[in-house]
XYZ file of C-alpha atoms in Angstrom:
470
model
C -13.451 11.028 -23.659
C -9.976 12.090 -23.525
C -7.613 10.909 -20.893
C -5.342 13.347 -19.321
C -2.151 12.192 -20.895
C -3.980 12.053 -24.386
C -5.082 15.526 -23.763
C -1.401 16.790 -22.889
C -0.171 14.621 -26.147
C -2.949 16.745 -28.066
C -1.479 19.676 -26.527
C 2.212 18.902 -27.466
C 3.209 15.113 -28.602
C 6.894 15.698 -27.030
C 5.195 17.249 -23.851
C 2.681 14.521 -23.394
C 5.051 11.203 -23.619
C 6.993 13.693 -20.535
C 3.412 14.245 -18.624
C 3.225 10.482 -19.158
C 6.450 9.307 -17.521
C 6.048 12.302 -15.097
C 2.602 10.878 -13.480
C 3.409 7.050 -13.613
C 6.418 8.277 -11.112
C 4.622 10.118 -8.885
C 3.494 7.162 -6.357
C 7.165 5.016 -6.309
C 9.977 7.758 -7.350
C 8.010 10.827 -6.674
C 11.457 12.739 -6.958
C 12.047 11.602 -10.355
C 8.074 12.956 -11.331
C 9.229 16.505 -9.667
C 12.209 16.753 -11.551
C 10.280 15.706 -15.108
C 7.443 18.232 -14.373
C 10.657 20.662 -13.878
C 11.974 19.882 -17.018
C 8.273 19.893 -18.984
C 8.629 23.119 -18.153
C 11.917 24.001 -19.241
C 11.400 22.137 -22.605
C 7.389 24.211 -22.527
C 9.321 27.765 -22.568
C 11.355 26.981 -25.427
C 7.924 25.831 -27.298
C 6.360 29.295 -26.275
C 9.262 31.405 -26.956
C 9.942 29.811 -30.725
C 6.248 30.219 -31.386
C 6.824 33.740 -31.172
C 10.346 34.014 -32.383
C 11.533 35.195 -28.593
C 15.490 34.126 -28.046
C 16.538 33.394 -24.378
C 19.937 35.154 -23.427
C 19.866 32.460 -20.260
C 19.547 28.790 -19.565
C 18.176 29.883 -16.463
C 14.632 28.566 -16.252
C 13.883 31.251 -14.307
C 15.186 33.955 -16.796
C 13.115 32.362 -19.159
C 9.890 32.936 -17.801
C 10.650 36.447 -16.810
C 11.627 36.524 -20.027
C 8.647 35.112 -21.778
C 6.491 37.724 -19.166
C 8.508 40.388 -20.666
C 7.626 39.876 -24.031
C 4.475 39.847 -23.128
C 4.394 35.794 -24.556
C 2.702 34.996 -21.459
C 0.249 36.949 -18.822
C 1.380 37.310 -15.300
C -0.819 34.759 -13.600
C 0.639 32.200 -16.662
C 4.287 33.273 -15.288
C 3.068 32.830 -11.567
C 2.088 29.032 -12.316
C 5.670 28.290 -14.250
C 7.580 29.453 -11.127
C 5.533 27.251 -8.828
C 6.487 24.235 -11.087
C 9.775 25.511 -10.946
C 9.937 25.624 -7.759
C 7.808 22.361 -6.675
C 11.070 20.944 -9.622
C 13.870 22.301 -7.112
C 12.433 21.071 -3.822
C 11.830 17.348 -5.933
C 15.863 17.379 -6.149
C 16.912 17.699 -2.654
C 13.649 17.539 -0.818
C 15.633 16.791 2.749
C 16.621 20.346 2.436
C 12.922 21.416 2.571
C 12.442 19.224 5.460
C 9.773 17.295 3.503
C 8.722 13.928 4.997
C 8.041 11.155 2.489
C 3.548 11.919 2.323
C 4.387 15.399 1.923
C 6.877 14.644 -0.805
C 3.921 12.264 -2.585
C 1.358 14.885 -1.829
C 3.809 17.506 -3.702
C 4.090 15.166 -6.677
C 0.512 14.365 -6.716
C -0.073 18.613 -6.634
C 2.182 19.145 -9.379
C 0.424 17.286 -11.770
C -2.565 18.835 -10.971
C -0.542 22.198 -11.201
C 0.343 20.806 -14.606
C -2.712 20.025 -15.605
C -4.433 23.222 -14.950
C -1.135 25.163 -16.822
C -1.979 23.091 -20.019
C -5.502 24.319 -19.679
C -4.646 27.730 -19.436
C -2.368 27.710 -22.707
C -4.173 24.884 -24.859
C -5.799 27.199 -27.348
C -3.395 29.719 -27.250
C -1.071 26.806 -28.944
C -3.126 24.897 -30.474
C -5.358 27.183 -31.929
C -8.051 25.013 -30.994
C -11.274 24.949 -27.991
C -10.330 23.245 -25.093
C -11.578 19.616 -25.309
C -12.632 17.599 -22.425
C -10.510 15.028 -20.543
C -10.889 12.310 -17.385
C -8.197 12.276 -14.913
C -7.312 9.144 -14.402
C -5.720 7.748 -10.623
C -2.228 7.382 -10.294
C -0.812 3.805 -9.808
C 2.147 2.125 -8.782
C 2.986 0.129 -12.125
C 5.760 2.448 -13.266
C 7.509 1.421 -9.333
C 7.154 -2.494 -10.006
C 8.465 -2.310 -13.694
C 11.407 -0.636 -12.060
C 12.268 -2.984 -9.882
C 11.265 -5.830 -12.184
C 14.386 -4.024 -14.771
C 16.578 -3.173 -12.089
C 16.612 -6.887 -10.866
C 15.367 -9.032 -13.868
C 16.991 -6.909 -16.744
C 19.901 -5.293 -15.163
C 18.795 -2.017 -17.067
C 21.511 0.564 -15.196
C 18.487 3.389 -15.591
C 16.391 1.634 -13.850
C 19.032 0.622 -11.239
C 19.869 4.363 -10.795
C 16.310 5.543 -10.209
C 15.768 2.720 -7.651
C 19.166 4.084 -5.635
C 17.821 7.382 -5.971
C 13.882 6.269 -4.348
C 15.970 4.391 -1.743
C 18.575 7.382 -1.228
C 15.934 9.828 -0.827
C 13.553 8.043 1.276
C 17.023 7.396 3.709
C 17.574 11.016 3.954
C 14.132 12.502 4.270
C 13.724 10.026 7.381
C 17.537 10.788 8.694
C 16.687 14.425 8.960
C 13.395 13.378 10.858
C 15.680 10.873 13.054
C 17.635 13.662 13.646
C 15.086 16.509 14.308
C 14.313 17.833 18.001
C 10.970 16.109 18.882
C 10.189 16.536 22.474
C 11.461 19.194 24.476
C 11.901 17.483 27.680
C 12.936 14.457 25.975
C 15.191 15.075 23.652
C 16.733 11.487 23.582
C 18.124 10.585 19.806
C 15.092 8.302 17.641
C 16.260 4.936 16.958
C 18.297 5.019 13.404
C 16.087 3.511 10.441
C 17.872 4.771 7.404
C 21.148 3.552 7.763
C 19.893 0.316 6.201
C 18.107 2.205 3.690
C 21.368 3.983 2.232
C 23.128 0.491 2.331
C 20.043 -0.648 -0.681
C 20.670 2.716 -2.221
C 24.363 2.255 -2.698
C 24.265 -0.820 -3.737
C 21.869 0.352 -6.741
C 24.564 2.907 -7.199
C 27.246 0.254 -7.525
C 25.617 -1.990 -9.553
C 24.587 1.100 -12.269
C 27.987 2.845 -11.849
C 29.877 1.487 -15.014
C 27.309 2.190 -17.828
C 25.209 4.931 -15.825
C 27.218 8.177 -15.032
C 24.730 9.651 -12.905
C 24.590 6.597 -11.140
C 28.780 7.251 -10.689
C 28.365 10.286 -9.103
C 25.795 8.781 -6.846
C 28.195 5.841 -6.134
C 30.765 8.127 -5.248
C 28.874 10.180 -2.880
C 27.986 6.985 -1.346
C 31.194 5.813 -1.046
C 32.446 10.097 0.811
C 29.838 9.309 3.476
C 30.173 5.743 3.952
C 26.336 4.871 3.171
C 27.385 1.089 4.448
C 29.035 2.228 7.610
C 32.782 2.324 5.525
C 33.532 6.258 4.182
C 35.912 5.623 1.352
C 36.552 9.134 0.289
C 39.533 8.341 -1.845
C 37.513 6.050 -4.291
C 34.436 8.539 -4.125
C 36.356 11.896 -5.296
C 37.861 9.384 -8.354
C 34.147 8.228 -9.006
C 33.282 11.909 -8.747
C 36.027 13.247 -10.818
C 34.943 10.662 -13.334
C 31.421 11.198 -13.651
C 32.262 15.132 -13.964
C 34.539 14.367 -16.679
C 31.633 13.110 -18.584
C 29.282 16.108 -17.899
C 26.934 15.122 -15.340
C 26.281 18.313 -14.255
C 26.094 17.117 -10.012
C 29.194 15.654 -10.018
C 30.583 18.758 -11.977
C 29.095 21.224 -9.355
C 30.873 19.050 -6.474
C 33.928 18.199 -7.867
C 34.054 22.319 -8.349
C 33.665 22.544 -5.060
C 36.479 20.016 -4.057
C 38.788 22.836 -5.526
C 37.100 25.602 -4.195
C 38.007 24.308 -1.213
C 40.204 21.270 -0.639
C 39.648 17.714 -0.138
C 41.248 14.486 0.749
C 42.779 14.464 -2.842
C 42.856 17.645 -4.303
C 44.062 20.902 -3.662
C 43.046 23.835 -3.612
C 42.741 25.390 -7.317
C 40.631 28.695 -8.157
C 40.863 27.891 -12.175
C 40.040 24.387 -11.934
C 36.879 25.648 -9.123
C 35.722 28.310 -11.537
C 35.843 25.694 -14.736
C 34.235 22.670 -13.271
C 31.141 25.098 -11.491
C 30.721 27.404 -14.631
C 30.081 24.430 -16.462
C 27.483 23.097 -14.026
C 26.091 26.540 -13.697
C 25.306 26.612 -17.269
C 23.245 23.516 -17.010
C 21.047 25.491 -14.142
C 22.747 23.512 -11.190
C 21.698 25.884 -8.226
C 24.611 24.895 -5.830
C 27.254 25.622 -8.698
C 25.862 28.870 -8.783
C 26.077 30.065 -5.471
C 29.207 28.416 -5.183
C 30.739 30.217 -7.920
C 29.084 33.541 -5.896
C 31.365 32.547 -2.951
C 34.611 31.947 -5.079
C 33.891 35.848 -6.631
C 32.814 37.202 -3.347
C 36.363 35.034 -1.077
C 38.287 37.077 -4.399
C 36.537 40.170 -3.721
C 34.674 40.899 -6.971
C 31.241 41.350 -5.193
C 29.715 42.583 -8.426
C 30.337 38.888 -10.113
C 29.538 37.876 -6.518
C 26.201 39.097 -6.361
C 25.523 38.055 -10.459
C 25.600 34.525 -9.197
C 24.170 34.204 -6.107
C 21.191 36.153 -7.601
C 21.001 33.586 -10.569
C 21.159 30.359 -7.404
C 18.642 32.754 -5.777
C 16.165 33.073 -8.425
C 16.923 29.434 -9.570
C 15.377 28.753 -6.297
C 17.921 27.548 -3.736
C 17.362 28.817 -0.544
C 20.822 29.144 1.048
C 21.156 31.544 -1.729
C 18.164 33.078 -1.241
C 19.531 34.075 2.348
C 22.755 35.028 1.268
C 21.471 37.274 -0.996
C 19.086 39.199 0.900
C 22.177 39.232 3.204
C 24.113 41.360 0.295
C 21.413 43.339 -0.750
C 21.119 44.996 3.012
C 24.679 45.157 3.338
C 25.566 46.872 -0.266
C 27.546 44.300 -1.314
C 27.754 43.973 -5.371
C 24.758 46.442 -5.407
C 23.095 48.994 -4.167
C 21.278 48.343 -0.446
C 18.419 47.579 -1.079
C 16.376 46.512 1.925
C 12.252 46.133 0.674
C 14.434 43.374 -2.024
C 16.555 42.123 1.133
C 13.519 41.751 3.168
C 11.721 39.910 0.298
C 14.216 37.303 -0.568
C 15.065 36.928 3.513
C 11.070 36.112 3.675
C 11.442 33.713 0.143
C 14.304 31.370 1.908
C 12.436 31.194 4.880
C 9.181 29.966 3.032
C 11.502 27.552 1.663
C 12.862 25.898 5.334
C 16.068 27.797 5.579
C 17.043 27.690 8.999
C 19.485 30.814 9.288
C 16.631 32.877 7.283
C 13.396 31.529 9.626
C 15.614 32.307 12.679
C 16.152 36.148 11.181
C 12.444 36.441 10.424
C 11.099 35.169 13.647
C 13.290 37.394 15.622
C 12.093 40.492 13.213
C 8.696 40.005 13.770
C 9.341 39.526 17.433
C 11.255 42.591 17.801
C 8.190 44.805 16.158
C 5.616 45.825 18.292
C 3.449 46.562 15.132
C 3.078 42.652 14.554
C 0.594 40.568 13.755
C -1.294 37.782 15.806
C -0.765 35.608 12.607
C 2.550 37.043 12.170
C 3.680 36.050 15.550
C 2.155 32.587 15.208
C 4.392 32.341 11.885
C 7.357 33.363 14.371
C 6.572 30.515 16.676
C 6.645 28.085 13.852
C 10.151 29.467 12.119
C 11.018 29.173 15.859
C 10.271 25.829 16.089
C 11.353 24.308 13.068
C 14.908 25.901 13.814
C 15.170 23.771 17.153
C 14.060 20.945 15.383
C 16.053 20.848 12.166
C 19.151 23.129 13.420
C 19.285 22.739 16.610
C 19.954 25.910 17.196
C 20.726 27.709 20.634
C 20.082 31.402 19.245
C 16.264 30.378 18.516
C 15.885 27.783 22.073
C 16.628 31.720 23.788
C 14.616 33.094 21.592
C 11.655 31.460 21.959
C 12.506 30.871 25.273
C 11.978 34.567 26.234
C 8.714 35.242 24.162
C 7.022 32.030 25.978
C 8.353 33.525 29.340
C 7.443 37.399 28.448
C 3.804 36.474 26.693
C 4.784 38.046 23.381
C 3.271 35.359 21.677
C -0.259 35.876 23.496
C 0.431 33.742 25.951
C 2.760 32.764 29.092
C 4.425 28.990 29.167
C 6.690 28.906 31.892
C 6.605 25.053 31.377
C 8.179 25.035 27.535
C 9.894 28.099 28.116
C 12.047 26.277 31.003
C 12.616 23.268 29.189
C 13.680 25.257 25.816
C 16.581 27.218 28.413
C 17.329 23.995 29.918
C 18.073 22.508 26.353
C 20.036 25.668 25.256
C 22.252 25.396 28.285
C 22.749 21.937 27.769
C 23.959 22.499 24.315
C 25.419 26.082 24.779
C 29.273 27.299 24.007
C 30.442 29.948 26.571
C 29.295 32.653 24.955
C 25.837 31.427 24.423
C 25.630 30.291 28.555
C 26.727 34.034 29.254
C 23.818 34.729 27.965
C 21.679 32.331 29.185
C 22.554 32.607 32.846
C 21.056 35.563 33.548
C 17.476 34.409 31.817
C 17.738 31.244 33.751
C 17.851 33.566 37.377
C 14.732 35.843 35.956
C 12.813 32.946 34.830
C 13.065 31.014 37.982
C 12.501 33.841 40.461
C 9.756 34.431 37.867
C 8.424 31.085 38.392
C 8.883 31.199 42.169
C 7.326 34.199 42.634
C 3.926 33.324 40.894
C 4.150 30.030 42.747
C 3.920 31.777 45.922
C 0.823 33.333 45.301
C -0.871 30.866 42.917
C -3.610 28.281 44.139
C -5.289 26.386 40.860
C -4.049 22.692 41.005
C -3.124 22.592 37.065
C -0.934 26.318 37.457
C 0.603 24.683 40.282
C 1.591 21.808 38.497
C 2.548 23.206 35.953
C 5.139 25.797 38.190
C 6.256 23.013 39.838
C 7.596 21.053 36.508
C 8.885 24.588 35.474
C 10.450 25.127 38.448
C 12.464 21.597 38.835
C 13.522 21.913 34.813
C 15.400 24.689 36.010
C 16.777 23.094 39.625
């Protein structure tokens, strides 16, 4: 019986050497095997489209499916499972920003395949022409991880040295967000620091790969901005940066356009150079670069251009985007308001972990009366996540006042004291102007029930409300 990467190879031989290298990444550099199944797809559209003589107008992997949908090349549910490799693609490459941990990064990778797989299925005789044969799965391993390190150290291969920095770099971040993150709400003391030795490996991988791996350059450099061994050298960074942008790495393009959108320790401000360096990153489907050169149209005031390319970083799937966007969209800006799209794309980025969008949707849901008991509980969690990851004041209130109120089915003086206590604690003056009359109601609140109340556990718990807010 087939395996499943001789199955893929019988599919497509190109396609199946990428499944191949795809999977045996999955356990060690599961980035690397999200970013492969991203660009299986890519390379699968064009093998669709020139079967049927389609031409793509956009590099834009999303405009290519749409496109493909269009034409009728492939049914909607087909088109459904490209975008969820797309998107499973753009959460491999910055998968801090989704506030993955590093299981639910593997688990991802592991899914993707499957996701894959199943795609492959789906189109194998629509190819191929022929039935679909039957294959074994067989279990991931770690082999592709060891030969890694074995050429990284052994062979001094500067590929292999890059996509060790890049395991180390993301493993450092994905656990710095989580050092970072709001755990305990009556203990919100900082988590002891674990990734700061982490980043040291990673940059050091960087280094050693920097003069024959440009990618690697541009990772060196960013290493070198934020001082991954405890010693920022931004001057050396932009140069690596600069460098590796020179030579078309499409990163290091995207930032150094950035730079000069908006200043740095060594270069100015300049619009022309901005607009160059992120149009050419845009065009190799960089998200950032796109939304970026959104900002540069919309801080000239051209919101029609505006609005062009924060759509294309919206639908390329970055979520920052995604939220300015739906911001536009109810506003008018660039287009016509639009406020069923607006709501859509504000409920896409906050799928996605943005914290400015889940904040927006949890206090829409909260403020209709018509909502949900599921809806509400998806309010909570938004909620949540935006006092852990962004710390945010706004949502501590927030939450705050629907534990205190029972909007969410339930009253918790306990959590809803400690959440005010935190936002006061971390409050500017307009925020405590706000607070200060919530902390009086809540704690005559709390007094007043206390008064009257006689179970041992209410009283308990009134009591710990009650000196949270003493």
């Amino acid at each position: 019986m087939l395996t499943d990467v001789e199955f893929v190879t019988q599919f497509s031989a190109d396609l199946g050497h990428d499944y191949g290298v795809a999977k045996s990444y999955v356990r060690d550099v599961p980035t690397q095997a999200l970013l492969l199944i991203r660009s299986f797809t890519h390379k699968l559209t064009d093998q669709l489209a020139e079967a049927k003589g389609v031409k793509f107008d956009s590099p834009n992997l999303y405009d290519r499916i749409e496109t493909l949908n269009s034409k009728r090349v492939v049914d909607v549910r087909i088109a459904r499972a490209l975008h969820k490799l797309r998107g499973d693609g753009n959460r491999g490459a910055h998968p801090e920003k989704y506030h993955l941990t590093a299981e639910q990064l593997l688990a991802l990778s592991e899914k993707s395949i499957g996701k894959l797989l199943k795609l492959v299925e789906s189109l194998f005789k629509q190819v191929t022409g022929k039935p679909l044969p039957k294959y074994q799965f067989e279990p991931f391993d770690s082999l592709a991880g060891r030969d890694l390190c074995y050429r990284a150290i052994m062979k001094g291969d500067s590929e292999a040295q890059y996509l060790v920095g890049m395991s180390l770099k993301t493993r450092a971040l994905m656990q710095q967000e989580q050092e970072q993150a709001i755990e305990e709400l009556d203990d919100c003391k900082p988590q002891e620091s674990g990734s700061s030795e982490t980043l040291i490996k990673a940059q050091y991988w960087f280094a050693q790969a920097s003069a024959k791996d440009m990618n690697a350059l541009h990772e060196y450099g960013v290493a070198l901005i934020h001082g991954y061994d405890g010693q920022a050298d931004t001057i050396a960074g932009e140069q690596a940066i600069t460098q590796a942008a020179q030579a078309g790495v499409p990163n290091a393009m995207a930032l150094l356009g950035y730079f000069y959108l908006v200043g740095s320790e060594t270069l100015t401000v300049d619009l022309a150079k901005a607009e160059e360096y992120l149009q050419r990153a845009a065009d190799l489907e960089q998200s950032e670069a796109m939304a970026n050169l959104g900002v540069l149209f919309y801080q000239q005031g051209d919101l029609i251009k505006a609005n062009f390319f924060i759509s294309q970083a919206a639908n390329a799937g970055f979520p920052h985007a995604q939220f300015h966007l739906a911001l536009m969209l109810a506003n008018g800006e660039g287009a016509e308001v639009d406020m069923l799209a607006s709501e859509r794309w504000m409920k896409e980025a906050a799928e996605q972990g943005q914290v400015d969008a889940m904040l927006s949707r949890a206090q829409a849901i909260l403020n209709d009366d018509s909502s949900a008991t599921n809806e509400l509980a998806l309010a909570e969690k938004y909620l949540r996540e935006v006092i852990k990851y962004g710390h945010s004041v706004p949502a501590m209130i927030e939450l705050s006042i629907a534990l205190a109120d029972g909007m969410l089915g339930r009253i918790d003086v306990v959590t809803s004291s400690a959440l005010l206590k935190l936002a006061k604690e971390r409050a500017n003056e307009d925020e405590l102007a706000v607070i200060a009359p919530l902390w009086d109601s809540l704690l005559q609140q709390v007094e007043n029930v206390l008064s009257v109340a006689t179970a041992p556990d209410e009283l308990n718990s009134l009591e710990r409300a009650k000196e949270l807010l003493s």
